[in-house]
Amino acid sequence: MVKVKINNLSMKYEKKLIIDDFELEIIDGELLVLLGASGCGKTSLLKIIAGIIEPEEGTIIFDEKDITNYTPQKRKVGYVPQAQVLFPHMKVEQNISFGLEAHKLSKEEIKERIKWIAEITQIQDLLDRFPSEISGGQKQRVALARALAIKPNLLLLDEPLSSIDASGRESLALTIRRIQKETGITTLYVTHNQEESRLISDRVALMYDGKIQQIGSVIEVDRTPRNYLIAKIMGSSNVWPVEYLETEDGNSLVSTPIGLITLPYEIKRKITGIKIPPSSFKIVHDLSEDDKMIEFIGRIKSVIEKDDENFRIVVDLKDAHLEYFKVDCKKEMLNIGSAANKELQLHVLPSEVILI
Amino acid sequence: MHRSIQKKSRNFEGLSNKFIISLSIIALISFLLAFFYIPIVRIFQTALSSDSGSGLKVFWETLSDPFNLKFLGFTLLQAFLSTVLCLLIGLPIGYFFAKYEFKGKKLIINLLTIPFVLPPVIVLIGFTVTYGQGGWVNLLWQSITRSSNVLITIDGTVQGIILAHVFYNLSVIIRLTIPAWQNIDNEQIEVSSTLGVGKGKTFQKIVFPQVKNAIISSSLLVFIYTFNSFAIVMKLGNFNFYTLEVLIYESFDLLKFSEGASLAVIQLVINSLVIILYLVVERKSRKMAEGKEKGLKTERLSFRGKDWKSIVSLSLSIFFVFIVILFSFAPIIAIIVKSFIPKSPGDSPFWGYSQIFTQQKITPLNTNTIRLFGNTLLFATVAAVISLILSVLIVFVLRNRYQSIKKYQRSVSESFVSYLIILPMATSSITLGLGLYLSYSGLGSYYNSVWIFIIMSHVLISIPFVTRSILVAYNRIDVELLNVASSLGASRVMVFRKIEFPLIKRGIIVGGIFSFAISLGEFGATFLLARANYETLSIGIYNLLGSQTLQISTAMASVLILITALCFYLINKFGDIELKV
């Protein structure tokens, strides 16, 4: 268990920099989720940390030790690649003991270690089976057990849920979380799915353009995304990019895909997007004269019951092609029987518009 | 200080890997130099320079000799005709096996492949017994027509040569096109029909383009195999017809080395062109097969619930398949039956077998049969072991993941090796034998050590097949498996011992047995190189072909068939046979 520091790391693939002056610190014992789109270099980063690929430049430091030039064998990193690659010709037990034999543990130690990790990962009943005889979720647990058995300095997980069917994902995610907490092993968990980061991360790091763009707890990132793209990656509702911005006479004109929005103050900094929380909309029945309010007209697409008192409505915006809002409203505001395609007028207070 | 030690540790693992790879490359290159490239250079030297010093004179004379030109044309023509005939018969059969599901299908496909692994002399003797002047087909015909006219003449005719070639190579087309048919996603055909495209157009636009490359590459293989045909044409051509391969041998036999070498150069050039074309098409057809999940919808072979039209066409298909099975088996069965038919009534049916297991020499043979058996088995065993070692080295040089991961491309030496092994594929066995003879017959100890050269020629002939068997197995290994193994702390040696080797073990077994079977029946190079005490069973059987009684030669052939069939059985038990080079 170590803290990890990665300094100005770069890697080229076919002459293109896919990891570019990359910096990252992983705190000892935390589970850090690295969130980024497919092909953004996440997997390459894991392979560099595991020592399988050599970086162009940069250093990797475990605690105070520079391990950049260590072979994979010497790094003691638990690497779990995306596809659950178990050694197909070995039983589950032999799969786990492989790394222990490589580390020259005695027979008794190996036995004990297998018993320990099998209990934590709940695979005691699978030890005598071949990989072809167990399910996808079980394979992933075995792959975890194999990586953890050597008590690695750092655990690297590459999209561990991607090949698991939808029904098993959440429970496996929580299992991974529990195992990580029980063993306390520093973990870097790579995924493109923000739901997973909400479920299990201590902190989340967002990566694109070969760099970490923002890092923090999910709540922090959700509340104050650094830019429009990050808000989008985090899956926030009701965010739109800003096309251009004009300021005059103490007012700001913001052009977005949902129309021109006037805000009664001057924006002095650079903004990349706006966000209107679903709870900020008010359904009004006649257009008021109150020109301080921002107005939208749309049609109800679908209605979801959010809780006992509230609906969440998806509203197609009139006049804007393919743009929609998610709107929260009190149940008494809406007669669900006649809701389909009903035209709605919505008001938003300018002060409720969040600038990103 | 700290830093420099770490650097060293990384370098050590890299170095030890580099060391193994360099050693492999050196071993491979020295083998290829000694037993292939020096002989090939020697052939070029002999072809392009003559004693009189007039340079290309002999080469041009050989090339422009009308006799040679005529039979160069014939060589190409018969290869083309054999290929076309194989396609005409093999394509429908391949489609039939891809389309229909029935009990014993795999067994039948495997049995149909047996002719391909038979030694050429077995084909010759089988054809003589089945279709020869006094062969069973003609005897049957004569008794049906009550005349002395024969139905078919295979001695000294083109039809004999082509029939034998089709017998030999039919399975190449059948086996290599079955997966291509099977790979066609049935949903594509369904989509095409919902788009309003008729059956014929769907076949032309959707199905055919996807099997085209498999058809072309298997045809090119048949073309190569028949273009370099030796034993069959030498015997059945009966001095009426020659392939380049036979002409080269004849020149060698008449000690006209320059002429033979010149012909070998021409043959080598043509072979190389076809092989390169083959490799290009083969790569394309492999790409086509990648990433397909669904295949052709198969149908149970059954007459139930069909209208009379389908019943008739299905019956005809089954009849056609049956005829082809009969054609592929008649010669083999004929040999075995013939070996038990006594010379004259009252004799023992085992006379032939008792003869071959005695110490005495049978007249046209140069050595006793026990020695022939011993040579054959010994050469085959040694050749298999050497081929295996070299092929494993080749696979490791070609799939050296440590290098490729770091640099994302192969090093120069590795690309060099991958090209070095293409030319041996394009070299015929007679050319190989001639090259070895020209290079080493000057050595004082040549005649006592000729067995080394025989074995090495067998090794060179089987390496492409062995390498392929192992490569196919190796390519199935997920690179991530090896990455995980090294991050779990396994050294390079441990990764090989515990992961790579167990996963390619079957490929190694298949390759080894295949090499054994190839050496067992190899004819051309052995025939050219072997002297008296170093002859093999194939040569013995060939020498007996002209003799009055076929009982001894069929008995020898039956034993050879038995061993070959056993090899083939084992290959199928452990994996799949590779007909491709």
Coordinates of C-alpha atoms in Angstrom, one line a residue, chain A:
Chain A
M1 CA 0.0 0.0 0.0
V2 CA 1.6 3.1 -1.2
K3 CA 0.9 6.6 -2.3
V4 CA 1.5 7.1 -6.0
K5 CA 2.8 10.1 -7.8
I6 CA 3.0 10.4 -11.5
N7 CA 5.0 13.3 -13.0
N8 CA 5.0 14.8 -16.5
L9 CA 4.3 11.5 -18.1
S10 CA 3.9 11.3 -21.9
M11 CA 3.3 8.6 -24.4
K12 CA 3.0 8.5 -28.1
Y13 CA 1.0 6.1 -30.2
E14 CA 1.6 6.1 -33.9
K15 CA 3.3 9.5 -33.5
K16 CA 0.3 11.1 -31.7
L17 CA 0.7 12.1 -28.1
I18 CA -2.1 10.3 -26.3
I19 CA -0.8 11.0 -22.8
D20 CA 0.7 14.5 -22.6
D21 CA 2.6 15.9 -19.7
F22 CA 0.3 13.9 -17.3
E23 CA 0.3 14.6 -13.6
L24 CA -1.6 12.5 -11.0
E25 CA -1.4 11.8 -7.3
I26 CA -3.2 8.8 -5.7
I27 CA -3.5 9.0 -1.9
D28 CA -2.4 5.9 0.1
G29 CA -5.4 3.5 0.5
E30 CA -7.9 5.4 -1.6
L31 CA -10.0 4.2 -4.5
L32 CA -9.5 6.7 -7.3
V33 CA -11.8 6.4 -10.3
L34 CA -10.3 7.6 -13.6
L35 CA -13.1 8.7 -15.8
G36 CA -12.7 9.3 -19.5
A37 CA -14.1 8.5 -22.9
S38 CA -13.0 5.3 -24.8
G39 CA -9.6 5.9 -26.5
C40 CA -8.5 8.8 -24.3
G41 CA -5.5 6.9 -23.1
K42 CA -6.8 5.4 -19.8
T43 CA -5.7 1.8 -20.7
S44 CA -2.3 3.0 -21.9
L45 CA -1.9 4.8 -18.6
L46 CA -2.6 1.6 -16.6
K47 CA -0.1 -0.3 -18.8
I48 CA 2.5 2.3 -18.2
I49 CA 2.0 2.1 -14.4
A50 CA 2.1 -1.7 -14.6
G51 CA 5.3 -1.5 -16.5
I52 CA 4.0 -3.2 -19.6
I53 CA 4.6 -0.1 -21.8
E54 CA 7.5 2.2 -21.4
P55 CA 6.5 5.9 -21.4
E56 CA 8.2 8.4 -23.6
E57 CA 9.0 10.6 -20.7
G58 CA 8.1 11.1 -17.0
T59 CA 8.4 9.4 -13.7
I60 CA 6.3 7.1 -11.5
I61 CA 6.9 7.2 -7.8
F62 CA 5.6 4.8 -5.2
D63 CA 5.9 6.4 -1.8
E64 CA 9.4 7.9 -2.2
K65 CA 10.8 5.3 -4.6
D66 CA 11.1 6.0 -8.3
I67 CA 10.0 2.8 -10.0
T68 CA 9.9 4.2 -13.6
N69 CA 12.6 1.8 -14.7
Y70 CA 11.4 -1.3 -12.8
T71 CA 10.3 -4.3 -14.7
P72 CA 6.6 -5.4 -14.3
Q73 CA 7.9 -8.3 -12.3
K74 CA 9.5 -6.0 -9.7
R75 CA 6.7 -3.4 -9.3
K76 CA 4.3 -5.6 -7.4
V77 CA 1.3 -4.1 -9.1
G78 CA -2.0 -6.0 -9.3
Y79 CA -3.1 -5.5 -12.9
V80 CA -6.6 -6.6 -13.9
P81 CA -7.1 -6.0 -17.6
Q82 CA -10.5 -5.2 -19.2
A83 CA -11.3 -8.7 -20.5
Q84 CA -11.0 -11.2 -17.6
V85 CA -8.0 -12.9 -18.8
L86 CA -7.6 -16.0 -16.5
F87 CA -5.0 -18.6 -17.5
P88 CA -7.4 -20.9 -19.3
H89 CA -5.4 -24.1 -18.7
M90 CA -5.2 -23.6 -14.9
K91 CA -7.8 -24.1 -12.3
V92 CA -8.9 -21.1 -10.3
E93 CA -6.6 -22.1 -7.4
Q94 CA -3.6 -22.4 -9.7
N95 CA -4.5 -19.1 -11.3
I96 CA -4.2 -17.5 -7.9
S97 CA -1.1 -19.4 -6.8
F98 CA 0.8 -18.4 -10.0
G99 CA 1.8 -15.0 -8.7
L100 CA 2.6 -16.4 -5.3
E101 CA 4.9 -19.1 -6.8
A102 CA 6.6 -16.3 -8.9
H103 CA 7.2 -14.5 -5.6
K104 CA 8.7 -17.7 -4.2
L105 CA 6.4 -18.1 -1.3
S106 CA 6.5 -21.5 0.6
K107 CA 3.8 -24.1 0.1
E108 CA 2.2 -23.3 3.5
E109 CA 2.3 -19.6 2.8
I110 CA 0.6 -20.0 -0.6
K111 CA -2.1 -22.2 1.0
E112 CA -2.8 -19.6 3.7
R113 CA -2.8 -16.7 1.2
I114 CA -5.2 -18.5 -1.1
K115 CA -7.5 -19.2 1.9
W116 CA -7.4 -15.6 2.9
I117 CA -8.1 -14.0 -0.5
A118 CA -10.7 -16.6 -1.4
E119 CA -12.6 -15.7 1.7
I120 CA -12.5 -12.0 1.0
T121 CA -13.5 -12.4 -2.7
Q122 CA -16.0 -15.1 -1.9
I123 CA -14.7 -17.6 -4.4
Q124 CA -14.1 -20.6 -2.0
D125 CA -16.4 -22.8 -4.0
L126 CA -14.7 -22.0 -7.3
L127 CA -11.2 -22.9 -6.5
D128 CA -11.4 -26.4 -8.1
R129 CA -13.0 -25.2 -11.3
F130 CA -11.5 -24.1 -14.7
P131 CA -12.1 -20.6 -16.0
S132 CA -14.4 -22.0 -18.7
E133 CA -16.7 -23.3 -16.0
I134 CA -17.5 -20.1 -14.2
S135 CA -19.6 -17.0 -15.0
G136 CA -18.4 -13.5 -16.0
G137 CA -18.9 -12.0 -12.6
Q138 CA -17.1 -15.0 -11.0
K139 CA -14.2 -14.6 -13.4
Q140 CA -13.8 -11.0 -12.4
R141 CA -13.7 -11.9 -8.8
V142 CA -11.1 -14.5 -9.5
A143 CA -9.0 -12.0 -11.5
L144 CA -9.3 -9.7 -8.5
A145 CA -8.2 -12.4 -6.1
R146 CA -5.3 -13.3 -8.3
A147 CA -4.1 -9.7 -8.4
L148 CA -4.7 -9.1 -4.7
A149 CA -3.1 -12.4 -3.5
I150 CA 0.4 -11.0 -4.0
K151 CA -0.5 -8.1 -1.7
P152 CA 0.3 -5.6 -4.4
N153 CA 1.5 -2.0 -3.8
L154 CA -1.2 -0.8 -6.1
L155 CA -4.3 -2.3 -7.7
L156 CA -5.1 -1.3 -11.3
L157 CA -8.6 -2.1 -12.6
D158 CA -9.5 -1.6 -16.2
E159 CA -13.2 -1.2 -16.8
P160 CA -13.9 -4.2 -14.5
L161 CA -17.7 -4.1 -15.1
S162 CA -17.7 -3.7 -18.8
S163 CA -18.2 -7.3 -19.7
I164 CA -20.7 -8.0 -16.9
D165 CA -24.4 -8.0 -17.7
A166 CA -26.4 -5.1 -16.4
S167 CA -28.0 -7.0 -13.5
G168 CA -24.7 -8.0 -12.0
R169 CA -22.9 -4.7 -12.3
E170 CA -24.0 -2.9 -9.2
S171 CA -23.4 -5.8 -6.9
L172 CA -20.0 -6.4 -8.3
A173 CA -19.1 -2.7 -8.0
L174 CA -20.1 -2.8 -4.4
T175 CA -18.1 -6.0 -3.9
I176 CA -15.0 -4.4 -5.4
R177 CA -15.6 -1.4 -3.1
R178 CA -15.9 -3.7 0.0
I179 CA -12.8 -5.7 -0.9
Q180 CA -10.8 -2.5 -1.5
K181 CA -11.8 -1.2 1.9
E182 CA -11.0 -4.5 3.6
T183 CA -7.6 -4.9 2.1
G184 CA -6.8 -1.1 2.1
I185 CA -4.9 -1.4 -1.1
T186 CA -4.4 1.8 -3.1
T187 CA -6.6 1.4 -6.2
L188 CA -6.8 3.1 -9.6
Y189 CA -10.1 2.2 -11.2
V190 CA -10.5 3.1 -14.9
T191 CA -14.0 3.5 -16.5
H192 CA -15.9 5.5 -19.0
N193 CA -19.1 5.2 -17.0
Q194 CA -19.8 8.0 -14.5
E195 CA -22.4 5.9 -12.6
E196 CA -19.6 3.6 -11.4
S197 CA -17.7 6.6 -10.0
R198 CA -20.7 7.7 -8.1
L199 CA -21.1 4.2 -6.7
I200 CA -17.6 3.4 -5.4
S201 CA -15.1 6.2 -5.7
D202 CA -13.3 8.1 -2.9
R203 CA -12.3 10.6 -5.5
V204 CA -12.8 10.8 -9.2
A205 CA -10.3 12.1 -11.8
L206 CA -11.6 13.2 -15.2
M207 CA -9.3 12.7 -18.2
Y208 CA -9.3 14.0 -21.7
D209 CA -6.7 15.4 -24.1
G210 CA -4.1 13.3 -22.4
K211 CA -4.4 15.0 -19.1
I212 CA -6.4 15.0 -15.8
Q213 CA -8.8 17.9 -16.2
Q214 CA -10.3 17.9 -12.7
I215 CA -10.0 15.8 -9.6
G216 CA -12.0 15.7 -6.4
S217 CA -14.9 13.9 -4.7
V218 CA -17.9 13.2 -6.9
I219 CA -19.9 15.8 -5.0
E220 CA -17.3 18.5 -5.6
V221 CA -17.0 17.8 -9.3
D222 CA -20.8 17.7 -9.6
R223 CA -21.3 21.0 -7.9
T224 CA -18.4 22.9 -9.5
P225 CA -17.5 21.3 -12.8
R226 CA -14.5 23.1 -14.3
N227 CA -16.1 23.3 -17.7
Y228 CA -19.0 22.2 -19.9
L229 CA -17.3 19.0 -21.1
I230 CA -16.7 17.8 -17.5
A231 CA -20.3 18.5 -16.6
K232 CA -21.3 16.5 -19.6
I233 CA -19.0 13.6 -18.8
M234 CA -20.4 13.6 -15.2
G235 CA -23.8 13.1 -16.8
S236 CA -25.3 16.2 -15.3
S237 CA -28.8 17.1 -16.4
N238 CA -29.7 20.3 -18.3
V239 CA -26.3 21.5 -19.2
W240 CA -25.6 23.3 -22.5
P241 CA -22.5 24.7 -24.1
V242 CA -22.2 28.5 -24.6
E243 CA -21.7 29.5 -28.2
Y244 CA -20.9 33.1 -27.6
L245 CA -21.3 35.8 -25.0
E246 CA -21.9 39.5 -25.2
T247 CA -22.1 42.0 -22.4
E248 CA -23.7 45.4 -22.6
D249 CA -25.2 47.9 -20.1
G250 CA -24.7 45.6 -17.1
N251 CA -26.5 42.7 -18.9
S252 CA -25.0 39.6 -20.5
L253 CA -26.4 37.9 -23.6
V254 CA -25.6 34.2 -23.6
S255 CA -26.1 32.2 -26.8
T256 CA -26.9 28.5 -26.2
P257 CA -28.6 25.7 -28.2
I258 CA -31.8 26.5 -26.1
G259 CA -31.8 30.1 -27.3
L260 CA -30.5 33.5 -26.3
I261 CA -30.5 34.0 -22.6
T262 CA -30.3 37.4 -21.0
L263 CA -28.8 37.6 -17.5
P264 CA -29.0 40.8 -15.6
Y265 CA -25.3 41.1 -14.7
E266 CA -22.0 41.4 -16.5
I267 CA -20.0 38.1 -16.8
K268 CA -16.4 39.0 -16.4
R269 CA -14.8 35.5 -16.7
K270 CA -14.7 33.0 -19.5
I271 CA -17.6 30.5 -19.4
T272 CA -18.0 27.3 -21.4
G273 CA -21.6 26.3 -20.5
I274 CA -24.7 26.9 -18.4
K275 CA -26.7 24.6 -16.2
I276 CA -30.3 24.9 -15.1
P277 CA -31.1 22.5 -12.3
P278 CA -34.4 20.6 -12.9
S279 CA -35.8 22.1 -9.7
S280 CA -35.3 25.7 -10.9
F281 CA -38.1 25.5 -13.5
K282 CA -41.6 26.8 -12.6
I283 CA -44.6 25.8 -14.6
V284 CA -46.8 28.8 -15.3
H285 CA -50.2 28.9 -16.9
D286 CA -50.3 32.2 -18.6
L287 CA -47.4 34.2 -19.9
S288 CA -46.7 36.9 -17.3
E289 CA -45.4 40.3 -18.0
D290 CA -42.5 39.8 -15.7
D291 CA -39.6 40.3 -18.1
K292 CA -37.1 39.4 -15.5
M293 CA -37.9 35.8 -15.9
I294 CA -36.4 33.6 -18.6
E295 CA -39.2 31.9 -20.6
F296 CA -39.4 28.6 -22.4
I297 CA -42.2 26.8 -24.2
G298 CA -42.2 23.1 -24.8
R299 CA -44.2 19.9 -24.9
I300 CA -44.2 17.1 -22.4
K301 CA -42.4 14.0 -23.7
S302 CA -42.5 11.7 -20.7
V303 CA -43.2 11.8 -17.0
I304 CA -41.2 9.8 -14.3
E305 CA -42.3 9.5 -10.7
K306 CA -39.4 10.9 -8.7
D307 CA -40.8 10.4 -5.2
D308 CA -44.1 10.7 -3.4
E309 CA -44.5 14.4 -4.0
N310 CA -42.6 15.1 -7.2
F311 CA -42.6 14.2 -10.9
R312 CA -39.6 14.6 -13.2
I313 CA -40.8 15.6 -16.6
V314 CA -38.9 15.5 -19.9
V315 CA -39.9 18.5 -22.0
D316 CA -39.1 18.9 -25.7
L317 CA -38.3 22.5 -26.3
K318 CA -40.3 24.3 -29.0
D319 CA -38.4 26.1 -31.7
A320 CA -35.1 24.3 -30.8
H321 CA -34.4 21.2 -32.6
L322 CA -33.9 18.1 -30.4
E323 CA -33.2 20.0 -27.2
Y324 CA -35.0 18.9 -24.1
F325 CA -35.2 19.8 -20.4
K326 CA -35.6 17.7 -17.3
V327 CA -38.0 19.5 -15.1
D328 CA -39.1 18.7 -11.5
C329 CA -42.6 19.6 -10.4
K330 CA -45.0 19.0 -7.6
K331 CA -47.5 16.2 -8.4
E332 CA -50.5 18.5 -7.9
M333 CA -49.2 20.8 -10.7
L334 CA -49.8 18.1 -13.3
N335 CA -52.7 16.0 -14.3
I336 CA -50.8 12.9 -15.5
G337 CA -53.8 11.6 -17.5
S338 CA -53.7 14.4 -20.0
A339 CA -50.0 15.1 -19.8
A340 CA -48.9 13.5 -23.1
N341 CA -47.8 16.1 -25.6
K342 CA -49.3 18.9 -23.5
E343 CA -47.8 22.3 -24.1
L344 CA -46.0 23.8 -21.1
Q345 CA -44.8 27.3 -20.3
L346 CA -41.7 27.3 -18.0
H347 CA -40.1 30.1 -16.1
V348 CA -36.6 30.3 -14.7
L349 CA -35.2 33.0 -12.4
P350 CA -32.0 34.3 -14.0
S351 CA -30.2 33.9 -10.6
E352 CA -30.9 30.1 -10.8
V353 CA -28.8 29.8 -14.0
I354 CA -25.4 28.3 -13.1
L355 CA -22.4 29.4 -15.1
I356 CA -19.8 26.7 -15.9

